[in-house]
Short mmCIF file of C-alpha atoms in Angstrom, two decimals:
data_model
loop_
_atom_site.label_atom_id
_atom_site.label_comp_id
_atom_site.label_asym_id
_atom_site.label_seq_id
_atom_site.Cartn_x
_atom_site.Cartn_y
_atom_site.Cartn_z
CA UNK A 25 9.57 -0.14 -6.59
CA UNK A 26 8.99 -0.79 -2.91
CA UNK A 27 7.93 -4.38 -2.19
CA UNK A 28 4.53 -3.65 -0.68
CA UNK A 29 3.54 -7.28 -0.28
CA UNK A 30 6.42 -8.88 1.50
CA UNK A 31 3.63 -9.81 3.49
CA UNK A 32 3.39 -7.37 6.27
CA UNK A 33 5.48 -6.62 9.36
CA UNK A 34 8.50 -5.23 7.41
CA UNK A 35 6.24 -2.43 6.19
CA UNK A 36 6.71 -0.08 9.12
CA UNK A 37 7.50 3.41 7.84
CA UNK A 38 6.12 6.76 9.04
CA UNK A 39 3.88 8.83 6.76
CA UNK A 40 4.21 12.60 6.75
CA UNK A 41 1.50 14.66 5.10
CA UNK A 42 0.49 18.31 5.05
CA UNK A 43 -3.17 19.24 5.47
CA UNK A 44 -4.57 20.35 2.12
CA UNK A 45 -6.42 23.68 2.07
CA UNK A 46 -9.99 23.06 0.84
CA UNK A 47 -11.24 24.68 -2.33
CA UNK A 48 -14.22 27.08 -2.22
CA UNK A 49 -17.56 25.28 -2.13
CA UNK A 50 -20.14 26.01 -4.79
CA UNK A 51 -23.74 24.83 -4.92
CA UNK A 52 -24.56 21.12 -5.03
CA UNK A 53 -26.92 19.47 -7.54
CA UNK A 54 -30.53 19.03 -6.46
CA UNK A 55 -31.48 15.66 -5.00
CA UNK A 56 -33.49 14.70 -8.08
CA UNK A 57 -30.42 15.29 -10.26
CA UNK A 58 -28.25 12.82 -8.36
CA UNK A 59 -27.57 9.52 -10.17
CA UNK A 60 -26.48 6.26 -8.55
CA UNK A 61 -23.69 4.34 -10.31
CA UNK A 62 -24.13 6.25 -13.54
CA UNK A 63 -22.02 4.86 -16.41
CA UNK A 64 -19.64 7.15 -18.24
CA UNK A 65 -20.02 8.07 -21.89
CA UNK A 66 -18.01 5.03 -23.01
CA UNK A 67 -19.72 2.40 -20.89
CA UNK A 68 -23.29 3.67 -21.35
CA UNK A 69 -23.70 2.60 -25.01
CA UNK A 70 -22.22 -0.84 -24.24
CA UNK A 71 -24.78 -1.39 -21.47
CA UNK A 72 -27.64 -0.22 -23.70
CA UNK A 73 -26.54 -2.63 -26.43
CA UNK A 74 -26.21 -5.48 -23.93
CA UNK A 75 -29.78 -4.80 -22.78
CA UNK A 76 -30.76 -5.31 -26.42
CA UNK A 77 -28.82 -8.59 -26.60
CA UNK A 78 -25.90 -7.15 -28.60
CA UNK A 79 -22.34 -7.67 -27.42
CA UNK A 80 -20.49 -5.74 -30.14
CA UNK A 81 -20.15 -2.42 -28.28
CA UNK A 82 -18.96 -4.16 -25.09
CA UNK A 83 -16.41 -6.14 -27.10
CA UNK A 84 -15.16 -2.99 -28.83
CA UNK A 85 -14.95 -1.08 -25.55
CA UNK A 86 -12.92 -3.71 -23.73
CA UNK A 87 -10.70 -4.35 -26.75
CA UNK A 88 -9.88 -0.63 -26.84
CA UNK A 89 -8.94 -0.57 -23.15
CA UNK A 90 -6.67 -3.58 -23.66
CA UNK A 91 -4.99 -2.16 -26.76
CA UNK A 92 -4.36 1.18 -25.00
CA UNK A 93 -3.38 -0.40 -21.67
CA UNK A 94 -6.16 1.53 -19.91
CA UNK A 95 -6.15 -0.91 -17.05
CA UNK A 96 -8.13 1.12 -14.53
CA UNK A 97 -10.92 1.76 -17.01
CA UNK A 98 -10.79 -1.86 -18.17
CA UNK A 99 -11.18 -3.13 -14.62
CA UNK A 100 -14.13 -0.88 -13.89
CA UNK A 101 -15.88 -1.64 -17.18
CA UNK A 102 -15.41 -5.40 -16.77
CA UNK A 103 -16.96 -5.26 -13.31
CA UNK A 104 -19.93 -3.21 -14.49
CA UNK A 105 -20.55 -5.45 -17.48
CA UNK A 106 -20.34 -8.56 -15.30
CA UNK A 107 -22.78 -6.99 -12.82
CA UNK A 108 -25.22 -6.39 -15.68
CA UNK A 109 -24.76 -9.98 -16.89
CA UNK A 110 -25.85 -11.34 -13.51
CA UNK A 111 -29.45 -10.59 -14.51
CA UNK A 112 -29.13 -10.37 -18.32
CA UNK A 113 -26.48 -12.78 -19.62
CA UNK A 114 -27.77 -13.54 -23.11
CA UNK A 115 -25.41 -11.08 -24.77
CA UNK A 116 -22.41 -12.53 -22.94
CA UNK A 117 -23.42 -16.09 -23.80
CA UNK A 118 -23.67 -15.10 -27.45
CA UNK A 119 -20.28 -13.37 -27.30
CA UNK A 120 -18.56 -16.38 -25.78
CA UNK A 121 -20.19 -18.70 -28.30
CA UNK A 122 -18.97 -16.52 -31.18
CA UNK A 123 -15.47 -15.95 -29.77
CA UNK A 124 -14.68 -18.55 -27.09
CA UNK A 125 -11.04 -17.47 -26.76
CA UNK A 126 -11.61 -13.71 -26.80
CA UNK A 127 -9.61 -12.18 -23.89
CA UNK A 128 -12.33 -9.63 -23.19
CA UNK A 129 -15.20 -12.12 -23.14
CA UNK A 130 -13.14 -14.41 -20.91
CA UNK A 131 -12.47 -11.54 -18.49
CA UNK A 132 -16.14 -10.64 -18.12
CA UNK A 133 -17.05 -14.31 -17.77
CA UNK A 134 -14.43 -14.82 -15.05
CA UNK A 135 -15.65 -11.76 -13.15
CA UNK A 136 -19.24 -12.95 -13.47
CA UNK A 137 -18.36 -16.42 -12.18
CA UNK A 138 -16.70 -14.95 -9.08
CA UNK A 139 -19.61 -12.56 -8.52
CA UNK A 140 -22.14 -15.38 -8.70
CA UNK A 141 -20.22 -17.57 -6.27
CA UNK A 142 -19.54 -14.85 -3.72
CA UNK A 143 -22.90 -14.67 -1.87
CA UNK A 144 -23.20 -18.46 -1.52
CA UNK A 145 -22.58 -20.22 1.81
CA UNK A 146 -20.50 -22.65 -0.27
CA UNK A 147 -18.41 -19.80 -1.70
CA UNK A 148 -15.00 -21.43 -1.27
CA UNK A 149 -16.00 -24.62 -3.06
CA UNK A 150 -17.81 -22.77 -5.87
CA UNK A 151 -14.83 -20.52 -6.39
CA UNK A 152 -12.50 -23.48 -6.73
CA UNK A 153 -14.69 -24.70 -9.59
CA UNK A 154 -14.19 -21.47 -11.56
CA UNK A 155 -10.39 -21.46 -11.31
CA UNK A 156 -9.91 -22.75 -14.90
CA UNK A 157 -11.94 -19.83 -16.27
CA UNK A 158 -9.79 -17.29 -14.41
CA UNK A 159 -6.65 -19.05 -15.64
CA UNK A 160 -7.92 -18.88 -19.23
CA UNK A 161 -8.63 -15.15 -18.87
CA UNK A 162 -5.13 -14.52 -17.46
CA UNK A 163 -3.45 -16.48 -20.25
CA UNK A 164 -5.46 -14.83 -23.02
CA UNK A 165 -3.38 -11.63 -22.87
CA UNK A 166 -0.15 -11.76 -20.90
CA UNK A 167 -0.01 -7.97 -20.43
CA UNK A 168 -3.39 -7.60 -18.76
CA UNK A 169 -3.37 -7.21 -14.93
CA UNK A 170 -7.17 -7.29 -14.57
CA UNK A 171 -7.58 -11.10 -14.64
CA UNK A 172 -4.97 -11.16 -11.89
CA UNK A 173 -7.13 -8.79 -9.83
CA UNK A 174 -9.97 -11.29 -10.34
CA UNK A 175 -7.57 -14.04 -9.24
CA UNK A 176 -6.66 -12.08 -6.10
CA UNK A 177 -10.34 -11.69 -5.19
CA UNK A 178 -10.83 -15.38 -5.94
CA UNK A 179 -7.94 -16.28 -3.62
CA UNK A 180 -9.43 -14.26 -0.78
CA UNK A 181 -12.83 -15.88 -1.22
CA UNK A 182 -11.37 -19.38 -1.33
CA UNK A 183 -9.21 -18.78 1.80
CA UNK A 184 -5.90 -19.13 -0.03
CA UNK A 185 -2.74 -19.01 2.08
CA UNK A 186 -0.28 -16.15 2.10
CA UNK A 187 2.30 -17.93 -0.04
CA UNK A 188 -0.11 -18.55 -2.91
CA UNK A 189 -1.59 -15.08 -2.62
CA UNK A 190 1.88 -13.57 -2.70
CA UNK A 191 2.63 -15.42 -5.95
CA UNK A 192 -0.52 -14.01 -7.52
CA UNK A 193 0.36 -10.55 -6.27
CA UNK A 194 3.83 -10.70 -7.80
CA UNK A 195 2.33 -11.73 -11.15
CA UNK A 196 -0.16 -8.86 -10.97
CA UNK A 197 2.32 -6.10 -10.15
CA UNK A 198 4.77 -7.30 -12.83
CA UNK A 199 2.08 -6.35 -15.33
CA UNK A 200 1.00 -3.07 -13.75
CA UNK A 201 2.93 -1.99 -10.63
CA UNK A 202 0.37 0.62 -9.59
CA UNK A 203 -2.90 -0.93 -10.68
CA UNK A 204 -5.51 0.29 -8.20
CA UNK A 205 -7.80 -2.74 -8.47
CA UNK A 206 -5.02 -5.19 -7.58
CA UNK A 207 -4.01 -3.05 -4.61
CA UNK A 208 -7.60 -2.93 -3.35
CA UNK A 209 -7.80 -6.72 -3.70
CA UNK A 210 -4.59 -7.09 -1.69
CA UNK A 211 -5.83 -4.71 1.01
CA UNK A 212 -9.05 -6.69 1.32
CA UNK A 213 -7.11 -9.93 1.60
CA UNK A 214 -4.92 -8.51 4.33
CA UNK A 215 -7.94 -7.15 6.20
CA UNK A 216 -9.51 -10.62 6.12
CA UNK A 217 -6.29 -12.47 6.99
CA UNK A 218 -5.18 -10.04 9.72
CA UNK A 219 -8.61 -9.26 11.08
CA UNK A 220 -8.42 -6.37 13.50
CA UNK A 221 -4.81 -5.55 12.57
CA UNK A 222 -5.66 -2.26 10.96
CA UNK A 223 -2.17 -0.88 11.48
CA UNK A 224 -0.69 -3.55 9.21
CA UNK A 225 -3.27 -2.70 6.56
CA UNK A 226 -2.40 0.99 6.90
CA UNK A 227 1.29 0.14 6.55
CA UNK A 228 0.62 -1.68 3.29
CA UNK A 229 -1.60 1.12 1.98
CA UNK A 230 0.83 3.89 2.96
CA UNK A 231 3.82 2.23 1.33
CA UNK A 232 1.88 1.51 -1.84
CA UNK A 233 0.76 5.15 -2.04
CA UNK A 234 4.26 6.48 -1.35
CA UNK A 235 5.55 4.33 -4.21
CA UNK A 236 2.86 5.38 -6.71
CA UNK A 237 2.72 8.43 -9.01
CA UNK A 238 0.87 11.46 -7.65
CA UNK A 239 -2.08 10.97 -10.02
CA UNK A 240 -2.43 7.21 -9.44
CA UNK A 241 -5.63 5.95 -7.84
CA UNK A 242 -3.37 4.02 -5.45
CA UNK A 243 -3.05 7.36 -3.62
CA UNK A 244 -6.55 6.62 -2.31
CA UNK A 245 -5.57 3.24 -0.85
CA UNK A 246 -4.90 4.62 2.67
CA UNK A 247 -8.38 6.15 2.78
CA UNK A 248 -9.72 2.66 2.03
CA UNK A 249 -7.81 1.43 5.04
CA UNK A 250 -9.34 4.27 7.06
CA UNK A 251 -12.82 3.28 5.90
CA UNK A 252 -12.20 -0.32 6.93
CA UNK A 253 -11.05 0.82 10.37
CA UNK A 254 -13.98 3.20 10.88
CA UNK A 255 -16.57 0.56 9.96
CA UNK A 256 -14.97 -2.50 11.55
CA UNK A 257 -15.33 -1.77 15.25
CA UNK A 258 -12.52 -4.05 16.39
CA UNK A 259 -8.78 -4.01 16.88
CA UNK A 260 -6.60 -1.39 18.55
CA UNK A 261 -7.16 2.28 17.81
CA UNK A 262 -5.35 3.89 14.91
CA UNK A 263 -3.96 7.37 15.74
CA UNK A 264 -6.10 10.25 14.58
CA UNK A 265 -3.10 11.69 12.74
CA UNK A 266 -2.91 8.60 10.57
CA UNK A 267 -6.59 8.80 9.64
CA UNK A 268 -6.18 12.47 8.72
CA UNK A 269 -3.05 11.70 6.69
CA UNK A 270 -4.98 9.08 4.71
CA UNK A 271 -7.76 11.57 4.01
CA UNK A 272 -5.28 14.31 3.09
CA UNK A 273 -3.57 12.08 0.56
CA UNK A 274 -6.90 11.27 -1.08
CA UNK A 275 -7.86 14.97 -1.08
CA UNK A 276 -4.65 15.76 -2.96
CA UNK A 277 -5.50 13.05 -5.50
CA UNK A 278 -9.07 14.28 -5.89
CA UNK A 279 -7.88 17.76 -6.85
CA UNK A 280 -5.97 16.20 -9.76
CA UNK A 281 -8.99 14.30 -11.14
CA UNK A 282 -11.72 15.74 -13.38
CA UNK A 283 -14.63 17.28 -11.46
CA UNK A 284 -18.25 16.11 -11.74
CA UNK A 285 -17.49 13.08 -13.92
CA UNK A 286 -18.50 9.47 -13.25
CA UNK A 287 -15.19 7.63 -13.21
CA UNK A 288 -13.57 9.31 -10.14
CA UNK A 289 -16.90 9.35 -8.30
CA UNK A 290 -16.31 6.24 -6.18
CA UNK A 291 -13.04 7.62 -4.82
CA UNK A 292 -14.78 10.88 -3.89
CA UNK A 293 -17.81 9.15 -2.36
CA UNK A 294 -15.44 7.07 -0.23
CA UNK A 295 -13.43 10.13 0.76
CA UNK A 296 -16.58 12.07 1.64
CA UNK A 297 -17.68 9.26 3.94
CA UNK A 298 -14.33 9.22 5.76
CA UNK A 299 -14.21 13.01 6.05
CA UNK A 300 -17.71 13.06 7.53
CA UNK A 301 -16.73 10.42 10.07
CA UNK A 302 -13.71 12.53 10.98
CA UNK A 303 -15.91 15.65 11.42
CA UNK A 304 -14.08 17.40 8.59
CA UNK A 305 -17.29 18.86 7.21
CA UNK A 306 -15.76 21.66 5.13
CA UNK A 307 -13.45 19.19 3.38
CA UNK A 308 -16.42 16.88 2.83
CA UNK A 309 -18.38 19.73 1.24
CA UNK A 310 -15.56 20.23 -1.24
CA UNK A 311 -15.58 16.54 -2.19
CA UNK A 312 -19.35 16.54 -2.61
CA UNK A 313 -19.04 19.54 -4.92
CA UNK A 314 -16.34 17.78 -6.96
CA UNK A 315 -18.50 14.64 -7.08
CA UNK A 316 -21.37 16.57 -8.64
CA UNK A 317 -24.45 14.42 -9.35
CA UNK A 318 -22.61 11.08 -9.18
CA UNK A 319 -23.36 8.92 -6.15
CA UNK A 320 -21.90 5.42 -6.01
CA UNK A 321 -23.15 2.35 -4.17
CA UNK A 322 -19.78 1.93 -2.46
CA UNK A 323 -19.20 2.94 0.31
CA UNK A 324 -22.77 3.70 1.33
CA UNK A 325 -24.06 0.16 0.70
CA UNK A 326 -21.56 -1.16 3.25
CA UNK A 327 -23.41 0.66 6.03
CA UNK A 328 -26.96 1.00 4.67
CA UNK A 329 -29.50 -0.91 2.60
CA UNK A 330 -30.39 2.41 0.92
CA UNK A 331 -27.10 3.78 -0.42
CA UNK A 332 -28.62 6.63 -2.42
CA UNK A 333 -30.87 7.65 0.45
CA UNK A 334 -27.95 7.67 2.88
CA UNK A 335 -25.80 9.67 0.46
CA UNK A 336 -28.52 12.29 0.09
CA UNK A 337 -29.20 12.51 3.83
CA UNK A 338 -25.54 12.92 4.73
CA UNK A 339 -25.06 15.40 1.90
CA UNK A 340 -27.93 17.48 3.31
CA UNK A 341 -26.41 17.29 6.80
CA UNK A 342 -23.02 18.39 5.54
CA UNK A 343 -24.49 21.25 3.55
CA UNK A 344 -26.47 22.48 6.56
CA UNK A 345 -23.78 21.97 9.20
CA UNK A 346 -22.07 25.01 10.80
CA UNK A 347 -18.32 25.32 10.76
CA UNK A 348 -16.79 22.40 12.63
CA UNK A 349 -14.82 22.74 15.85
CA UNK A 350 -11.42 21.16 16.46
CA UNK A 351 -11.11 17.63 15.02
CA UNK A 352 -11.60 14.75 17.43
CA UNK A 353 -10.77 11.07 17.25
CA UNK A 354 -13.82 8.88 16.58
CA UNK A 355 -14.50 6.90 19.73
CA UNK A 356 -14.57 3.12 19.40
CA UNK A 357 -18.33 3.21 20.04
CA UNK A 358 -18.70 5.56 17.03
CA UNK A 359 -16.81 3.39 14.58
CA UNK A 360 -20.07 2.00 13.33
CA UNK A 361 -19.69 -1.67 14.26
CA UNK A 362 -19.08 -4.15 11.50
CA UNK A 363 -19.88 -3.04 8.01
CA UNK A 364 -22.41 -4.98 5.99
CA UNK A 365 -20.83 -8.17 4.58
CA UNK A 366 -20.85 -6.88 0.99
CA UNK A 367 -17.08 -7.22 0.86
CA UNK A 368 -16.67 -8.25 -2.75
#
């Protein structure tokens, strides 16, 4: 495996991609059929039970993901359950009281602790206080990479140095070399540490994608780097060809994922945003068709306080737009300024 975290300049390697031919575009769901952050059929019952104060379905769901090494699903479910617990934590409190050493309860609790600390002006200090909980979650099951993703986010929020972050990264990728969540956490750390150095972030993302299987979500990491560049508004320009290559790689991944289902929806929402910014309207139409009725808060909430409204407006614009002319590079003034600071 390529060492994608040797922490930056040695990453330089060209990326060669071929433009993917878009699929035919069918009709899109009506606006009133579109759902924001809809849970899939496995997560939905766990959230309903949690709303009723019962933790059993959440415990069973996360235990199943751990037993089957479904790390991508486990990461997503843990984040959604922790987000729910921010306003309704009784079920989680009861779970932890009944099973204080349960790896799954510890994971959700660690994610929740980081989520609660993140918006605070005293974030770094609050995050240092929750370190023991993250350590306990990581030790509870030595195979699980998801607590290490939480630890990587924690390190970014507490302004950890590169050496310490690199140690966490090595521990994470030993457990799951192509875990998408850990790669996203690393990309965010690099973006924060090398602010404005989008080329270094692209180098990391490209090498990670080149090293990953064709159906791995890590194939979408370069399009995350493109999103960061397009919404940051600082740093030297990235060549248009590199932005298109990032989008093309994510398009190729999207074709391999199930259509109109909740779990790939965030990747497709992100890809649609980037394609729209690149004036690739026909490609964006294809992604919106594959997304079906599933809108996700990210990426729209990074640029708007009304993510669903923005998704629907841009979807209507894309559907109504005529065939696009030759692609053009987004001017620096069009890169949208800084994204909203919802970077966790």
